[in-house]
Short mmCIF file of C-alpha atoms (C1' of nucleotides) in Angstrom, two decimals:
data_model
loop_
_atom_site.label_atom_id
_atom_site.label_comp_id
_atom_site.label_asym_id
_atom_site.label_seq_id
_atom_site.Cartn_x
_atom_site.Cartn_y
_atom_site.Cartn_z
CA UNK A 16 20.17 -214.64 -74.75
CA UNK A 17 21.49 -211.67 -75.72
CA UNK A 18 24.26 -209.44 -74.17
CA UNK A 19 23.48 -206.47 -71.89
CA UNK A 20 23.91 -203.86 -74.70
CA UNK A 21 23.25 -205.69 -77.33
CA UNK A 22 19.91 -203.60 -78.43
CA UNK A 23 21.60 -200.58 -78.04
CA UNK A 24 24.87 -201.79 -79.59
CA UNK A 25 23.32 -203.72 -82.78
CA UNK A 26 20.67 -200.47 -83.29
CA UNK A 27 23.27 -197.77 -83.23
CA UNK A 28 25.80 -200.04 -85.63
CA UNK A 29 22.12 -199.97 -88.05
CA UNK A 30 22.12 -196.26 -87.85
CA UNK A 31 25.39 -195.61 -88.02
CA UNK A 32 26.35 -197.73 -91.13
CA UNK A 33 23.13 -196.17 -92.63
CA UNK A 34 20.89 -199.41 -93.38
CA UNK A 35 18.46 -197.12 -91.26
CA UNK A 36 18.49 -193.98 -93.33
CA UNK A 37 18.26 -191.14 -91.39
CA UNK A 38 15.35 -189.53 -90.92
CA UNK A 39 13.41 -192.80 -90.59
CA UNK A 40 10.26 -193.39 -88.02
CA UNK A 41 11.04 -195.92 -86.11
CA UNK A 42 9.02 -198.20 -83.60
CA UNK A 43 9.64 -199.38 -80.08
CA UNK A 44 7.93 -202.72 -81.71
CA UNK A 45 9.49 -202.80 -84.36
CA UNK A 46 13.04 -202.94 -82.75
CA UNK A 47 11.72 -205.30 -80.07
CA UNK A 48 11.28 -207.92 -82.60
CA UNK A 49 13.90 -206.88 -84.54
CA UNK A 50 16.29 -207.91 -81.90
CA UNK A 51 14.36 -210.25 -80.32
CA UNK A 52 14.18 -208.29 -76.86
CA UNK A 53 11.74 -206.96 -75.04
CA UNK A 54 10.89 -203.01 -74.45
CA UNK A 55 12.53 -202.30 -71.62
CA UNK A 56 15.90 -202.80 -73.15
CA UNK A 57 14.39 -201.07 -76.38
CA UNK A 58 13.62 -197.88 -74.67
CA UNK A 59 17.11 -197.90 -72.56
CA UNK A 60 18.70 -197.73 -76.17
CA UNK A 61 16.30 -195.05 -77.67
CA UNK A 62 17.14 -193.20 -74.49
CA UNK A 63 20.52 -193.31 -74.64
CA UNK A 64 20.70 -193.14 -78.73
CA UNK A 65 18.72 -189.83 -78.38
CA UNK A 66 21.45 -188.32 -75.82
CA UNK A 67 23.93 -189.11 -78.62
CA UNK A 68 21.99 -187.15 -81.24
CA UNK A 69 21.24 -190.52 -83.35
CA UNK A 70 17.37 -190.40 -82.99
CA UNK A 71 15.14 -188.31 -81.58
CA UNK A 72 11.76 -187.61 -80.92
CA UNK A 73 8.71 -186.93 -83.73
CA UNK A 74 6.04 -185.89 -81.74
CA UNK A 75 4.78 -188.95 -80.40
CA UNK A 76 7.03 -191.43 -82.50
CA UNK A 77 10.95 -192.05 -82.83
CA UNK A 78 13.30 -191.16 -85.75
CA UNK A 79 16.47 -191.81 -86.95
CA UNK A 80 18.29 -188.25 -86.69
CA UNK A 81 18.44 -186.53 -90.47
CA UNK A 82 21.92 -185.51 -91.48
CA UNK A 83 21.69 -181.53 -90.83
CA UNK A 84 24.15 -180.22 -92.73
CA UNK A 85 23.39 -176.59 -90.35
CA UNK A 86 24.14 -179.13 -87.31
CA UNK A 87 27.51 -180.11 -89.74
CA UNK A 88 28.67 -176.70 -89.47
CA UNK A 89 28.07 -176.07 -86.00
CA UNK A 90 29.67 -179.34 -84.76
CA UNK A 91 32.87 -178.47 -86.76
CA UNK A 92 33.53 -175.06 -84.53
CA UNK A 93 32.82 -176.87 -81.81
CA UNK A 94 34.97 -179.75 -82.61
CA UNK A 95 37.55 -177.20 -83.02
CA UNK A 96 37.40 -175.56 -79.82
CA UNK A 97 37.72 -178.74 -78.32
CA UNK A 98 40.29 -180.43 -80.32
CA UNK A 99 42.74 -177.71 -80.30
CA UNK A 100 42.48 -177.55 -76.96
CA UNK A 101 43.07 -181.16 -76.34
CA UNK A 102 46.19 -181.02 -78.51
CA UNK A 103 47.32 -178.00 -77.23
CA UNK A 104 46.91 -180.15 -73.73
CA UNK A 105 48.88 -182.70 -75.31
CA UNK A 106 52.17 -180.81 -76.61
CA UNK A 107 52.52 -179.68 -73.20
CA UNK A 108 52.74 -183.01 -71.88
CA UNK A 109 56.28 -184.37 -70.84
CA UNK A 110 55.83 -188.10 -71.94
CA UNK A 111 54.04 -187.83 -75.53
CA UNK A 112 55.45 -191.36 -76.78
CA UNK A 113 52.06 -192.59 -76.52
CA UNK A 114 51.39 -190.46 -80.61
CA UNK A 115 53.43 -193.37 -82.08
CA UNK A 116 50.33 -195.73 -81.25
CA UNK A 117 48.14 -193.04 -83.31
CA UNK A 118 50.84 -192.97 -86.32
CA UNK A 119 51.16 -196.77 -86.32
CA UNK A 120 47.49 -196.70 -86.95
CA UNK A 121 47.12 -194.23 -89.74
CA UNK A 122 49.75 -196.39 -91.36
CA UNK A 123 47.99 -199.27 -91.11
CA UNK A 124 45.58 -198.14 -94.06
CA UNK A 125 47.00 -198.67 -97.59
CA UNK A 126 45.45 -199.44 -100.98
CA UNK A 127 43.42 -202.59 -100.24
CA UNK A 128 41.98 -201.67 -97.20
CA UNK A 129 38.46 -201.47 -96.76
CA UNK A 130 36.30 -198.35 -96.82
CA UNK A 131 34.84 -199.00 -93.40
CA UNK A 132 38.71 -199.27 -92.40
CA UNK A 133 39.56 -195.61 -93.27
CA UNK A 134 36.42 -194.37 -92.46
CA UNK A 135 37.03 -195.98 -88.86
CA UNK A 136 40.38 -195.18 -88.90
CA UNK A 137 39.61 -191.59 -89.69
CA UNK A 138 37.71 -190.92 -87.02
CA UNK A 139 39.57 -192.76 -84.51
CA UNK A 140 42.70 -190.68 -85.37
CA UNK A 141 41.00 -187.56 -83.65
CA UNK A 142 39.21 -189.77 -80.56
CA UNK A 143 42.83 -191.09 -79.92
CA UNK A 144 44.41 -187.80 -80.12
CA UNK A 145 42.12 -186.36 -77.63
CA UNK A 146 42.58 -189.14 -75.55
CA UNK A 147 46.15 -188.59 -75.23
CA UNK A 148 45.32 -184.71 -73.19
CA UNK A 149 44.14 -187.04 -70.45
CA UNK A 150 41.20 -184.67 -70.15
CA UNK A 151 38.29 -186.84 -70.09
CA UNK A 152 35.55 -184.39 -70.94
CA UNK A 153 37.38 -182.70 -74.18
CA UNK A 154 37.64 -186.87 -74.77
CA UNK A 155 33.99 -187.07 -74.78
CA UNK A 156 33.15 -184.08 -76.59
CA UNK A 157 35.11 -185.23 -79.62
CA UNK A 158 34.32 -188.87 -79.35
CA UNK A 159 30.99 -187.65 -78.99
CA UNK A 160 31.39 -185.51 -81.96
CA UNK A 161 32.66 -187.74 -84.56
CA UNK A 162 29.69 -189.93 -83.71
CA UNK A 163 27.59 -187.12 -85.20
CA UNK A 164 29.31 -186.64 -87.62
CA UNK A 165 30.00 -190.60 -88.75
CA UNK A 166 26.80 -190.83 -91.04
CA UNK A 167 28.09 -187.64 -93.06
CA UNK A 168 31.49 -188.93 -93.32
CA UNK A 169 31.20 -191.68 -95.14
CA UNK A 170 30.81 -189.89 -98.60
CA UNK A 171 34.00 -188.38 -97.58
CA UNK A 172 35.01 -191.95 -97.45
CA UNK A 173 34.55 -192.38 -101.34
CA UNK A 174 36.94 -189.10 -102.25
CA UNK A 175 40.66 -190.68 -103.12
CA UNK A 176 41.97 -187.48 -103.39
CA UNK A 177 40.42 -186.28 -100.12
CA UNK A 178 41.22 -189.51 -98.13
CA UNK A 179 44.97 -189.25 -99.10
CA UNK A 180 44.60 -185.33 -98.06
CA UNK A 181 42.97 -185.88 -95.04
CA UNK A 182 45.75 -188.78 -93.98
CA UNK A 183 48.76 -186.27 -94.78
CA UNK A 184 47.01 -183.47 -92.49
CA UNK A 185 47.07 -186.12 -89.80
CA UNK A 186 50.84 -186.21 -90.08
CA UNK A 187 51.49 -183.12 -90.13
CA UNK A 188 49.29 -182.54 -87.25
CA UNK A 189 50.75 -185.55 -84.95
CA UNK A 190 54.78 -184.66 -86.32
CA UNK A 191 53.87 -180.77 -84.87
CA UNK A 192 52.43 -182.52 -81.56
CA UNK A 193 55.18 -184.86 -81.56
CA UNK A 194 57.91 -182.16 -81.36
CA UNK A 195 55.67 -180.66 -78.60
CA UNK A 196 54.77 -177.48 -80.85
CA UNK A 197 51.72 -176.60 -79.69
CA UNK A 198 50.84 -173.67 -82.15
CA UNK A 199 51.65 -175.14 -85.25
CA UNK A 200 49.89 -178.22 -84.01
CA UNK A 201 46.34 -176.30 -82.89
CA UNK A 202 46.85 -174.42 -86.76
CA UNK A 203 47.04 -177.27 -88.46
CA UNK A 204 44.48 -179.05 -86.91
CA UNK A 205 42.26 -175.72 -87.14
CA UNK A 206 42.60 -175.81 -91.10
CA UNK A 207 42.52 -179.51 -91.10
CA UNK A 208 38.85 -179.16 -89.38
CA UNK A 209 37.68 -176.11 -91.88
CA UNK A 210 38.72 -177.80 -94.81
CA UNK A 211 37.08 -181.22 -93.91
CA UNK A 212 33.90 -179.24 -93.28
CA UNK A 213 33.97 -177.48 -96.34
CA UNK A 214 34.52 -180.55 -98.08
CA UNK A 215 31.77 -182.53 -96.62
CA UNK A 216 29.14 -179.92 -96.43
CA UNK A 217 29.80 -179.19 -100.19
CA UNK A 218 29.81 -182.86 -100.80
CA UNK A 219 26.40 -183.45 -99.20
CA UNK A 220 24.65 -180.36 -100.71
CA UNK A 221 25.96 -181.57 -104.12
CA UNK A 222 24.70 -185.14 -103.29
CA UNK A 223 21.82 -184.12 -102.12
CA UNK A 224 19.27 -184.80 -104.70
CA UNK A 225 20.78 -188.17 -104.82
CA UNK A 226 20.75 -189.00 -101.11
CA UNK A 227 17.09 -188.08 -100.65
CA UNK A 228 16.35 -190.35 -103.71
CA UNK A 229 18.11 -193.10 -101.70
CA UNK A 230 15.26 -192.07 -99.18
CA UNK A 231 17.64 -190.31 -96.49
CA UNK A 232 16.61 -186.88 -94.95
CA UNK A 233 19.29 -183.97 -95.69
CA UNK A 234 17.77 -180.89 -94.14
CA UNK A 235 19.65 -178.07 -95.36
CA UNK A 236 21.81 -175.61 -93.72
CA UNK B 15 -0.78 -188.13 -62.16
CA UNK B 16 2.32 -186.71 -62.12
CA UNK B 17 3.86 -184.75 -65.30
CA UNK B 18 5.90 -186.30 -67.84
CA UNK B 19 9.78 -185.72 -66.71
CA UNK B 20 8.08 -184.88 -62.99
CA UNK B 21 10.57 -187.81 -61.45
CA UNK B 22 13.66 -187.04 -63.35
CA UNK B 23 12.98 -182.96 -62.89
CA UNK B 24 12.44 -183.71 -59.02
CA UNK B 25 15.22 -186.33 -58.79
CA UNK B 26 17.79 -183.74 -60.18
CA UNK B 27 16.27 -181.35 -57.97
CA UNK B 28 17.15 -183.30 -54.84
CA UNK B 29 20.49 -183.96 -56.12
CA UNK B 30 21.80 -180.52 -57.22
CA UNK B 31 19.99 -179.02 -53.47
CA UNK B 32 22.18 -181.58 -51.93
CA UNK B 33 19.13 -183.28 -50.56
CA UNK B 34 20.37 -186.17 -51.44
CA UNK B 35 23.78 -186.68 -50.70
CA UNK B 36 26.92 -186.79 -53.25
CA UNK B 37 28.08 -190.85 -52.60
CA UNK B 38 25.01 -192.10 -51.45
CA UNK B 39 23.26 -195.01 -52.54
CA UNK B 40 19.39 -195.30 -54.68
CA UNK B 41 17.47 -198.12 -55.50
CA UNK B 42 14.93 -197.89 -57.95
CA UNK B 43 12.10 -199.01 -55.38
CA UNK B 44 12.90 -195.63 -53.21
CA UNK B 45 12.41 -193.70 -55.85
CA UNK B 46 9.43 -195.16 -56.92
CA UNK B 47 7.79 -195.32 -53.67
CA UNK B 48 9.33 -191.47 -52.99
CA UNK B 49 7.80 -189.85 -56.39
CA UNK B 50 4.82 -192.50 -56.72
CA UNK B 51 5.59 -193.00 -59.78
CA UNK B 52 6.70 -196.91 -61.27
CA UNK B 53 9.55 -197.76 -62.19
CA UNK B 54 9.50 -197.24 -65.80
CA UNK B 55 9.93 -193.23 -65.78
CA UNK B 56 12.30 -193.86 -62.92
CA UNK B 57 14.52 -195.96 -64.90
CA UNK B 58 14.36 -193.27 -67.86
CA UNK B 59 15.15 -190.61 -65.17
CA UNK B 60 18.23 -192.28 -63.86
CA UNK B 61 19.54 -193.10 -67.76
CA UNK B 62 19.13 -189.38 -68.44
CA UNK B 63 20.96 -188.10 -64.93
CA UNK B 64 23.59 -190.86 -65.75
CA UNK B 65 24.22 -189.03 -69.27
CA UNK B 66 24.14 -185.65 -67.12
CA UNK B 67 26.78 -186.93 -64.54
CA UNK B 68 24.29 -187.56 -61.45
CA UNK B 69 24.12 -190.51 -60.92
CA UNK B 70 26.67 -193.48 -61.79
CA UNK B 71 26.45 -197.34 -61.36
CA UNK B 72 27.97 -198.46 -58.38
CA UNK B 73 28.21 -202.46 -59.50
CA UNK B 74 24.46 -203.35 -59.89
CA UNK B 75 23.13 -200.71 -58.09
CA UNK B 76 22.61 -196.36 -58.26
CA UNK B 77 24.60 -194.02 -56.34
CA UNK B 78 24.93 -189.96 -56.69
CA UNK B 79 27.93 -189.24 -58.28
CA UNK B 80 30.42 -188.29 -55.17
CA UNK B 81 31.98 -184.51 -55.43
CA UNK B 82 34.87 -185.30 -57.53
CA UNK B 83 37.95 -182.70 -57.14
CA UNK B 84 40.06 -184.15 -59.83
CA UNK B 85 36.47 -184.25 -62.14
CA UNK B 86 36.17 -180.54 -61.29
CA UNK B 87 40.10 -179.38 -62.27
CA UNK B 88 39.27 -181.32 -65.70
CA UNK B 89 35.86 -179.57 -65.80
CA UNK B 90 37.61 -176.10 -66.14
CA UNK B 91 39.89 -176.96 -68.59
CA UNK B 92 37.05 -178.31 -70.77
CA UNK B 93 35.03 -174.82 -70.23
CA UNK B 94 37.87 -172.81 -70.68
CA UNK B 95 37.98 -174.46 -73.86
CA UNK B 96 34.16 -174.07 -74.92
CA UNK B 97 33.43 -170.30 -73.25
CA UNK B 98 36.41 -168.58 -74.59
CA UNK B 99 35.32 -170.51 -77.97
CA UNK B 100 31.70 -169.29 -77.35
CA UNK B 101 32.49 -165.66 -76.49
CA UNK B 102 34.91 -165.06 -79.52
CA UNK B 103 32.37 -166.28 -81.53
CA UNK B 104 30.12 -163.62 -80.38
CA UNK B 105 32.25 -160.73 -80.11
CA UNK B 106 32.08 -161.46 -84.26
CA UNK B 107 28.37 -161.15 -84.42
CA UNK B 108 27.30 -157.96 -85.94
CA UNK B 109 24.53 -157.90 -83.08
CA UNK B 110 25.57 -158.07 -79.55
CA UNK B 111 22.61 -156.47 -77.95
CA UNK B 112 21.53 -159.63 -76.11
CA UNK B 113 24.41 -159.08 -73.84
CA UNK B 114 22.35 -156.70 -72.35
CA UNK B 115 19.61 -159.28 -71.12
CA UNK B 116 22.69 -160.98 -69.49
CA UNK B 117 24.10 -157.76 -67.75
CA UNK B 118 20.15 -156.99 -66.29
CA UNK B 119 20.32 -160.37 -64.83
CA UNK B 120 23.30 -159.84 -62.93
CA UNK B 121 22.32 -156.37 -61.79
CA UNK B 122 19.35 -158.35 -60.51
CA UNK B 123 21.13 -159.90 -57.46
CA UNK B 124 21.58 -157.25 -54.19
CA UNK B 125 22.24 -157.93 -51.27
CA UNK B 126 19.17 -159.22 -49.72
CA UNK B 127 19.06 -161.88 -52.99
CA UNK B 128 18.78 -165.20 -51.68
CA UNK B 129 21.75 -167.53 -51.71
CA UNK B 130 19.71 -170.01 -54.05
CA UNK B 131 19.43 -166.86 -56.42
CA UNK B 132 23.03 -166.13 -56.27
CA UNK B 133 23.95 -169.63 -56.92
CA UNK B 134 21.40 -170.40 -60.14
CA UNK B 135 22.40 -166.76 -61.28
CA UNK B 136 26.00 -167.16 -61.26
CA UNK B 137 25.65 -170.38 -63.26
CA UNK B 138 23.18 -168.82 -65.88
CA UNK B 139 25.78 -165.93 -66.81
CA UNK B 140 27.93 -168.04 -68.15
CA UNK B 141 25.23 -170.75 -69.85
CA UNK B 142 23.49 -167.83 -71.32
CA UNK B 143 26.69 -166.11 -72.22
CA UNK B 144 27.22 -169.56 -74.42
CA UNK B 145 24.30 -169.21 -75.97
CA UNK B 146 24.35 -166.23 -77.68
CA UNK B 147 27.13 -167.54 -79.53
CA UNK B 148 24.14 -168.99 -81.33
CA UNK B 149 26.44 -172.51 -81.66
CA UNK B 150 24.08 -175.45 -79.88
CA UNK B 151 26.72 -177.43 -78.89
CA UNK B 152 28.83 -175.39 -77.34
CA UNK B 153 25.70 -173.84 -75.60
CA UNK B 154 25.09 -177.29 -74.47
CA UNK B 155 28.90 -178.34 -73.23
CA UNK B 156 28.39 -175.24 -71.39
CA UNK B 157 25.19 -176.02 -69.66
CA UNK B 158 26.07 -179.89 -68.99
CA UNK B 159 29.51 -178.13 -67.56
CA UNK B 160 27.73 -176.01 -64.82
CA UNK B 161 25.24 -178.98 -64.15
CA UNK B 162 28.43 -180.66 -63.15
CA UNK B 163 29.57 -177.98 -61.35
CA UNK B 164 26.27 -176.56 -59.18
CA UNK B 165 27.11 -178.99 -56.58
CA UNK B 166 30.52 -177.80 -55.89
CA UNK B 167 29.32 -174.17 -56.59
CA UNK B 168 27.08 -174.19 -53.46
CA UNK B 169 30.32 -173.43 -51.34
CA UNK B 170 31.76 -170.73 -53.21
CA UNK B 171 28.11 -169.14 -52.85
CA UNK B 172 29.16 -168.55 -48.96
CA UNK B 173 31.81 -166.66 -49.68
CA UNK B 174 30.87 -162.82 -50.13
CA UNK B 175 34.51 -162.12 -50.93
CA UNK B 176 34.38 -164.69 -53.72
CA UNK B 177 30.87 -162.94 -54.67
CA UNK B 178 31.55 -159.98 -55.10
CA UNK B 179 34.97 -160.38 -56.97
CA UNK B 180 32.79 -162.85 -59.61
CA UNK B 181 30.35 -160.43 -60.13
CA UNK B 182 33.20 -157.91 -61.12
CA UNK B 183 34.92 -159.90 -63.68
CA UNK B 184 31.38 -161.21 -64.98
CA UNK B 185 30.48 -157.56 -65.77
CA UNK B 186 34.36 -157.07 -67.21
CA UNK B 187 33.72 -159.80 -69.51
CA UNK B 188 30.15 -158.62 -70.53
CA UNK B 189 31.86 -155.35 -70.97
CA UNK B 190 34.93 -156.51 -73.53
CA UNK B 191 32.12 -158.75 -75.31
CA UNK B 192 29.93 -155.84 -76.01
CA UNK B 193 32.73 -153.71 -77.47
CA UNK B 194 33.31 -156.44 -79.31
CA UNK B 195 36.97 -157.00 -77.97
CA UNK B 196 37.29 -160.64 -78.29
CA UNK B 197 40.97 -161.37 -77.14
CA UNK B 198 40.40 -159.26 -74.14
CA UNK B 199 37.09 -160.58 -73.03
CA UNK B 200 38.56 -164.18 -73.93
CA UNK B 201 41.50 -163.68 -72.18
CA UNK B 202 39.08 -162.44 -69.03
CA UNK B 203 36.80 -165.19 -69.43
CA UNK B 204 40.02 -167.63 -68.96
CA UNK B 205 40.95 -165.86 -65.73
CA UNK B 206 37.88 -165.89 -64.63
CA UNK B 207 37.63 -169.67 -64.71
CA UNK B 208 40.95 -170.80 -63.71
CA UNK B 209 40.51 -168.33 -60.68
CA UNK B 210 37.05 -169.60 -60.00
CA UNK B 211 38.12 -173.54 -60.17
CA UNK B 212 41.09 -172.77 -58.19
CA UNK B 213 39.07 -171.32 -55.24
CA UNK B 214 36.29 -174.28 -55.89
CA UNK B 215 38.80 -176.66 -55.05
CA UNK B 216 40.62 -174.91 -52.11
CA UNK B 217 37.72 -174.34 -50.82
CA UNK B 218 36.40 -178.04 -51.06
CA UNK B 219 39.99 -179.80 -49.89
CA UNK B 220 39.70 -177.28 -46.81
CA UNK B 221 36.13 -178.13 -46.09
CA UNK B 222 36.77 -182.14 -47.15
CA UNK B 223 36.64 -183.32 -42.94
CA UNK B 224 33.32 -181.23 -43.07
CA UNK B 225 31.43 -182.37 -45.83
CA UNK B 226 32.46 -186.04 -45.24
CA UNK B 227 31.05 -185.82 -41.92
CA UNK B 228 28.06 -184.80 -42.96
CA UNK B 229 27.35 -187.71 -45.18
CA UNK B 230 29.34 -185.96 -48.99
CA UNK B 231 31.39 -188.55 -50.54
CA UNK B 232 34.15 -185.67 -51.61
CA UNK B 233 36.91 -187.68 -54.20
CA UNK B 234 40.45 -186.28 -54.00
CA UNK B 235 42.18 -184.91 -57.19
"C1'" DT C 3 -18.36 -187.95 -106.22
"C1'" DG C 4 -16.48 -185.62 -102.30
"C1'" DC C 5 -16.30 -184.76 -97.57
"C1'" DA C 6 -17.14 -185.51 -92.83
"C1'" DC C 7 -17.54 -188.56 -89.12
"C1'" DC C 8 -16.88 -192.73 -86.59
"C1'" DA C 9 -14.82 -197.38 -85.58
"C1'" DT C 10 -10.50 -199.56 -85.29
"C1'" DC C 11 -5.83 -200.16 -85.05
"C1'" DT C 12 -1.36 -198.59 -83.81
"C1'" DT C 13 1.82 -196.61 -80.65
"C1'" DG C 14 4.16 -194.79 -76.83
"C1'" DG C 15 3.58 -194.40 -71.70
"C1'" DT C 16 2.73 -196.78 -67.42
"C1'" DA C 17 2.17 -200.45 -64.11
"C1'" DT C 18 3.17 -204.96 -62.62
"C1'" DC C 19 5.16 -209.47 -62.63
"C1'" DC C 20 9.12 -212.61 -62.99
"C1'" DC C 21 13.89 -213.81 -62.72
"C1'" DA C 22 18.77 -214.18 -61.85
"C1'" DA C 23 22.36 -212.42 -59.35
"C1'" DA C 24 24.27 -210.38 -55.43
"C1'" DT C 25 24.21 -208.85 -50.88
"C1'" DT C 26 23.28 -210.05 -46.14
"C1'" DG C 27 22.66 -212.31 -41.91
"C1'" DG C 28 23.06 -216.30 -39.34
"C1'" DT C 29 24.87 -220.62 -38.13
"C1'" DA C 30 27.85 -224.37 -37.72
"C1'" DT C 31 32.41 -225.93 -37.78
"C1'" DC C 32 37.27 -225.65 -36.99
"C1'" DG D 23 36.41 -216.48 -31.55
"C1'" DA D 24 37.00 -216.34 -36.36
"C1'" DT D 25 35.76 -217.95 -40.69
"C1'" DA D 26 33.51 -220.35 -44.25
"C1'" DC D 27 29.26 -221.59 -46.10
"C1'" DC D 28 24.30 -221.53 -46.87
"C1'" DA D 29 19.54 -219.48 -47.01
"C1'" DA D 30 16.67 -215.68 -47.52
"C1'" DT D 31 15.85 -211.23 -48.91
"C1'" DT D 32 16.84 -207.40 -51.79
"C1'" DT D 33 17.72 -205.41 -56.21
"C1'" DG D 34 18.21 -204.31 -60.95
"C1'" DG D 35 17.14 -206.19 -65.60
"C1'" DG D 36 13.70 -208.07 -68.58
"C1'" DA D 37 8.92 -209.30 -70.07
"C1'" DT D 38 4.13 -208.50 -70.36
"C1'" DA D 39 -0.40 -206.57 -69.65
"C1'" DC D 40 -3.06 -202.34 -69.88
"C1'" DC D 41 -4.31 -197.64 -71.16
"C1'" DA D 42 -5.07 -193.27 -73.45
"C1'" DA D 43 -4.20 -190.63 -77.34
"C1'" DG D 44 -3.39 -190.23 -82.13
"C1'" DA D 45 -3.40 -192.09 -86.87
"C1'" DT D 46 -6.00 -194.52 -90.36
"C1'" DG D 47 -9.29 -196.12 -93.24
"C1'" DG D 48 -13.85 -197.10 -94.41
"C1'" DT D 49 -18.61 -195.85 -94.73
"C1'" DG D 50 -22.57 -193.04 -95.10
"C1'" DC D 51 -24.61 -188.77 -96.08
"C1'" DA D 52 -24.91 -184.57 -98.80
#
DNA sequence: TGCACCATCTTGGTATCCCAAATTGGTATC
DNA sequence: GATACCAATTTGGGATACCAAGATGGTGCA
């Protein structure tokens, strides 16, 4: 048999690593004998997926969530108001010892590591950092947050020159934190989050012929 | 028949009212039998109030999420976070008129208002301050905040003192977000909350003896 | 040939049944 | 009298049967 979550673990990985495009219909009977379960677990997941912003509702039906890159834009203040505040949490921590976990994993990327690596990594970096304020609900919110934004990212993922960007902002950001300076640390992270939305929202609309070709919804901003 | 979301609308009814008591435990066969409805829309009921906060698994079974002081200390520094971010963001929107709608709605509370008025108005200012920002997520961080909060809030609703001094810095805010002030109404709006959480959770240490006896699980910070 | 209407199938929503695990209450033994 | 163990009931999780509404496609009439 399969484990408790395993409907709701194995469908989310699917949408997630995009062999579900979004935008998709999907069926409560399909997914049953996809995974081999029966409804009742299948409508748990949908229930919870669709509190996550992953799929949602079409009328009568289900479908996998298009990437909205208006949604993009709005998740990236939001992500900022939270972030900075969880850093800002952080700096004024007395025992911060535990950002030497975070660096250790950013420098655990290098040349041959896999895309789905960095692109884990990546988002990790700012779940982990949030984590450290202690603050359980700005934890949430970003975790939360880079799980709508993980389909997006990973055309980010493809960018050398913006990987190797985005991985010096991180130490910049976590060498401010580290040294407990909270207002360099909440700037840099600010810009960090502008410029990665500017990048990615750029990104998409350029790719956006292409992505729909591929068969994945991109509703525009 | 009974509408669609009828059990989960009714079941958070109970629970915010404090019909049902913060700590105690539900099966899934009370509810059915108590809505007459099956358990299929009772199980997507409690998933959904799990996601809100409501409810929580207690091993295998369902229990309303006890009053949680150390929850509601993190609570406030998450909205501080998310308002302040909401109402800057509006103080930069060329049209500000809707804070008007917002100010009627406080001037629509006297003193022969009901306390249930008082309480589901106070809450409202500051979700429908959020959403003029026009961002959906912070609107909705917001909103899931304050659904968090209304149980706690019931208490500071006894308190005329407390009233009336929210009411004043409410109108203050309203008043530096219409001119368009947004360091000053951001700067109120930050008062406001830490002021509000502090007297939230005097209030609910003081009355802790009280509620427990009658029947509130209250957790300590 | 084109359009409208009807039969059929599909689908999500609901109710009910089954099961395994855990809680509970009682009893027997030390 | 306390405790350990066993049976029975309760409970949540899963599976299945049923239903009403909507989509679909085919057929017949204009």
């Amino acid at each position: 048999m399969s484990q408790m979550h395993s409907v709701e673990k194995q469908l989310r990985q699917m949408i997630l690593g995009l062999e579900i495009g979004p935008g998709e219909k999907l069926t409560e009977r399909w997914i049953e004998s996809r995974f081999g379960a029966s409804r009742t677990p299948v409508r748990a997941a949908l229930l919870r997926l669709e509190t996550e912003g992953l799929v949602g509702r079409d009328g009568r039906g289900w479908t996998v969530s298009p990437i909205n890159l208006a949604e993009l834009e709005q998740i990236a203040v939001y992500r900022e108001a939270v972030e900075v505040a969880a850093v800002r949490l952080t700096c004024s921590l007395a025992d911060r010892s535990a950002i030497d976990v975070i660096e250790a994993m950013l420098e655990s990327c290098d040349n041959d590591t896999p895309r789905e690596e960095w692109h884990r990594v990546g988002m990790d970096f700012h779940i982990e950092l949030a984590r450290l304020s202690g603050n359980e609900f700005l934890f949430r919110a970003v975790r939360d947050a880079m799980t709508r934004l993980s389909r997006a990212r990973w055309l980010e993922v493809r960018d050398e020159a913006a990987l190797s960007r985005a991985w010096a902002e991180h130490r910049a950001i976590l060498a401010a934190a580290r040294r407990g300076d909270a207002d360099e640390a909440a700037r840099l992270l600010s810009v960090h989050i502008v410029g990665s939305r500017d990048r990615l929202v750029t990104s998409l609309a350029n790719d956006r012929r292409g992505l729909r070709a591929r068969g994945f919804a991109v509703v525009a901003a």
